[in-house]
């Protein structure tokens, strides 16, 4: 499965927002976890996130949102509020063409199973939806979801 949404070299979008629409267990709506997010250019090169934020999130020590882009699937981001995460990328990098994420170590009911990825071209511009997903996600731990 490959999610491509901005594979043209002139795409100026550099800020992406991941919004969870549903967790595997809807009764655990207030707890979301992801081991790692990965973003790729059109040539499948791995892109580095320059900054990440979880503005309304609530994470325990050592499980903050920065753990979701630390390159280590053995760590995780846990958000007790299941809020959006915003990724920013350097303008000098190729545009994001696709992404994937990895399920965390425990509690599969915290896995996203429906989400929306949006982009913002400049601060203050509206967020535009570029990708939505609502479907099966592997129940096994440390599984890659995406390309």
CSV table of C-alpha atoms in Angstrom, one decimal:
chain,number,residue,atom,x,y,z
A,1,UNK,CA,0.0,0.0,0.0
A,2,UNK,CA,1.5,3.3,-1.0
A,3,UNK,CA,0.0,6.6,0.0
A,4,UNK,CA,1.2,9.3,-2.4
A,5,UNK,CA,-0.2,12.8,-2.2
A,6,UNK,CA,2.5,15.3,-3.3
A,7,UNK,CA,4.9,13.7,-5.7
A,8,UNK,CA,5.6,16.7,-7.9
A,9,UNK,CA,8.9,18.5,-7.3
A,10,UNK,CA,7.3,22.0,-7.2
A,11,UNK,CA,5.0,21.1,-4.3
A,12,UNK,CA,5.6,23.9,-1.8
A,13,UNK,CA,3.8,22.3,1.2
A,14,UNK,CA,6.0,21.9,4.2
A,15,UNK,CA,3.7,21.5,7.2
A,16,UNK,CA,1.6,18.3,7.7
A,17,UNK,CA,-1.0,17.5,10.4
A,18,UNK,CA,-1.9,13.9,11.3
A,19,UNK,CA,-5.4,13.7,12.8
A,20,UNK,CA,-6.7,10.5,14.2
A,21,UNK,CA,-10.4,10.0,13.4
A,22,UNK,CA,-10.7,6.6,15.2
A,23,UNK,CA,-8.7,4.3,17.3
A,24,UNK,CA,-8.9,0.5,17.2
A,25,UNK,CA,-11.0,0.5,20.3
A,26,UNK,CA,-13.2,3.6,20.3
A,27,UNK,CA,-13.7,3.4,24.0
A,28,UNK,CA,-10.0,4.2,24.4
A,29,UNK,CA,-10.4,7.5,22.4
A,30,UNK,CA,-8.3,9.4,24.9
A,31,UNK,CA,-5.1,7.3,24.4
A,32,UNK,CA,-3.1,7.2,21.2
A,33,UNK,CA,0.3,5.7,20.6
A,34,UNK,CA,2.7,5.4,17.7
A,35,UNK,CA,6.2,4.1,17.7
A,36,UNK,CA,7.5,6.0,14.7
A,37,UNK,CA,6.4,8.1,11.7
A,38,UNK,CA,8.4,8.0,8.5
A,39,UNK,CA,8.1,10.4,5.5
A,40,UNK,CA,9.5,9.8,2.0
A,41,UNK,CA,10.2,11.8,-1.1
A,42,UNK,CA,9.0,10.8,-4.5
A,43,UNK,CA,12.3,8.8,-5.0
A,44,UNK,CA,11.6,6.9,-1.7
A,45,UNK,CA,14.3,8.8,0.1
A,46,UNK,CA,13.7,9.3,3.8
A,47,UNK,CA,12.9,12.9,4.8
A,48,UNK,CA,13.9,14.4,8.1
A,49,UNK,CA,11.3,16.1,10.2
A,50,UNK,CA,12.7,19.5,11.2
A,51,UNK,CA,10.2,20.1,14.0
A,52,UNK,CA,7.2,18.3,15.6
A,53,UNK,CA,4.5,19.5,17.9
A,54,UNK,CA,1.5,18.1,19.7
A,55,UNK,CA,-0.2,21.3,20.8
A,56,UNK,CA,-3.0,20.0,22.9
A,57,UNK,CA,-1.4,16.7,23.8
A,58,UNK,CA,-0.7,15.2,27.1
A,59,UNK,CA,2.3,12.8,27.2
A,60,UNK,CA,4.2,11.1,30.0
A,61,UNK,CA,7.9,11.8,30.5
A,62,UNK,CA,10.0,10.0,27.9
A,63,UNK,CA,7.0,9.3,25.7
A,64,UNK,CA,6.5,12.8,24.1
A,65,UNK,CA,5.7,13.4,20.5
A,66,UNK,CA,9.5,13.8,19.6
A,67,UNK,CA,9.8,10.0,20.3
A,68,UNK,CA,7.7,9.4,17.2
A,69,UNK,CA,10.5,10.7,14.9
A,70,UNK,CA,13.6,9.6,16.8
A,71,UNK,CA,14.5,6.8,14.3
A,72,UNK,CA,13.9,4.1,17.0
A,73,UNK,CA,10.8,1.9,16.9
A,74,UNK,CA,11.5,0.7,20.4
A,75,UNK,CA,10.4,4.1,21.7
A,76,UNK,CA,6.9,5.5,21.4
A,77,UNK,CA,4.8,8.6,21.5
A,78,UNK,CA,1.8,8.3,23.9
A,79,UNK,CA,-0.9,11.0,24.0
A,80,UNK,CA,-3.5,10.7,26.7
A,81,UNK,CA,-5.6,13.3,24.8
A,82,UNK,CA,-5.3,11.6,21.3
A,83,UNK,CA,-4.6,15.0,19.7
A,84,UNK,CA,-3.2,16.1,16.4
A,85,UNK,CA,0.5,16.0,15.7
A,86,UNK,CA,2.1,18.6,13.3
A,87,UNK,CA,5.3,17.9,11.3
A,88,UNK,CA,7.4,20.6,9.7
A,89,UNK,CA,10.0,20.1,7.0
A,90,UNK,CA,12.9,22.2,5.7
A,91,UNK,CA,12.2,23.9,2.4
A,92,UNK,CA,15.5,22.6,1.1
A,93,UNK,CA,14.3,19.0,1.3
A,94,UNK,CA,12.3,17.4,-1.5
A,95,UNK,CA,8.5,17.5,-0.9
A,96,UNK,CA,6.8,14.7,1.0
A,97,UNK,CA,5.3,12.2,-1.3
A,98,UNK,CA,4.3,9.4,1.1
A,99,UNK,CA,4.4,8.4,4.7
A,100,UNK,CA,4.2,5.4,7.0
A,101,UNK,CA,4.0,4.7,10.7
A,102,UNK,CA,4.8,1.9,13.1
A,103,UNK,CA,2.6,0.4,15.7
A,104,UNK,CA,3.9,0.7,19.3
A,105,UNK,CA,4.9,-2.0,21.7
A,106,UNK,CA,1.7,-2.6,23.6
A,107,UNK,CA,-2.0,-1.9,23.9
A,108,UNK,CA,-3.2,-2.4,20.3
A,109,UNK,CA,-6.5,-0.6,21.2
A,110,UNK,CA,-4.5,2.6,21.1
A,111,UNK,CA,-3.6,2.2,17.4
A,112,UNK,CA,-5.1,4.6,14.9
A,113,UNK,CA,-7.4,2.8,12.3
A,114,UNK,CA,-8.8,5.9,10.7
A,115,UNK,CA,-6.9,9.2,10.1
A,116,UNK,CA,-6.6,12.3,8.0
A,117,UNK,CA,-3.4,13.9,6.8
A,118,UNK,CA,-3.6,17.5,6.0
A,119,UNK,CA,-1.1,20.1,4.7
A,120,UNK,CA,-0.7,23.8,5.2
A,121,UNK,CA,1.3,25.8,2.7
A,122,UNK,CA,1.9,28.9,4.9
A,123,UNK,CA,1.1,29.9,8.4
A,124,UNK,CA,-2.5,31.1,8.6
A,125,UNK,CA,-3.5,29.2,5.4
A,126,UNK,CA,-6.3,26.7,5.7
A,127,UNK,CA,-5.4,23.0,6.2
A,128,UNK,CA,-6.1,20.9,3.1
A,129,UNK,CA,-6.8,17.2,3.3
A,130,UNK,CA,-4.4,15.2,1.1
A,131,UNK,CA,-4.9,11.7,2.5
A,132,UNK,CA,-7.6,9.8,4.5
A,133,UNK,CA,-7.6,6.2,5.6
A,134,UNK,CA,-10.2,4.1,7.3
A,135,UNK,CA,-9.4,0.4,7.2
A,136,UNK,CA,-7.5,-2.5,8.6
A,137,UNK,CA,-4.3,-1.9,10.5
A,138,UNK,CA,-2.1,-4.9,11.6
A,139,UNK,CA,-2.7,-6.0,15.2
A,140,UNK,CA,0.8,-7.2,15.6
A,141,UNK,CA,3.2,-4.9,17.5
A,142,UNK,CA,6.0,-3.0,15.6
A,143,UNK,CA,4.2,-3.4,12.3
A,144,UNK,CA,4.7,-0.8,9.6
A,145,UNK,CA,1.5,0.8,8.3
A,146,UNK,CA,2.0,2.5,4.9
A,147,UNK,CA,4.4,2.2,1.9
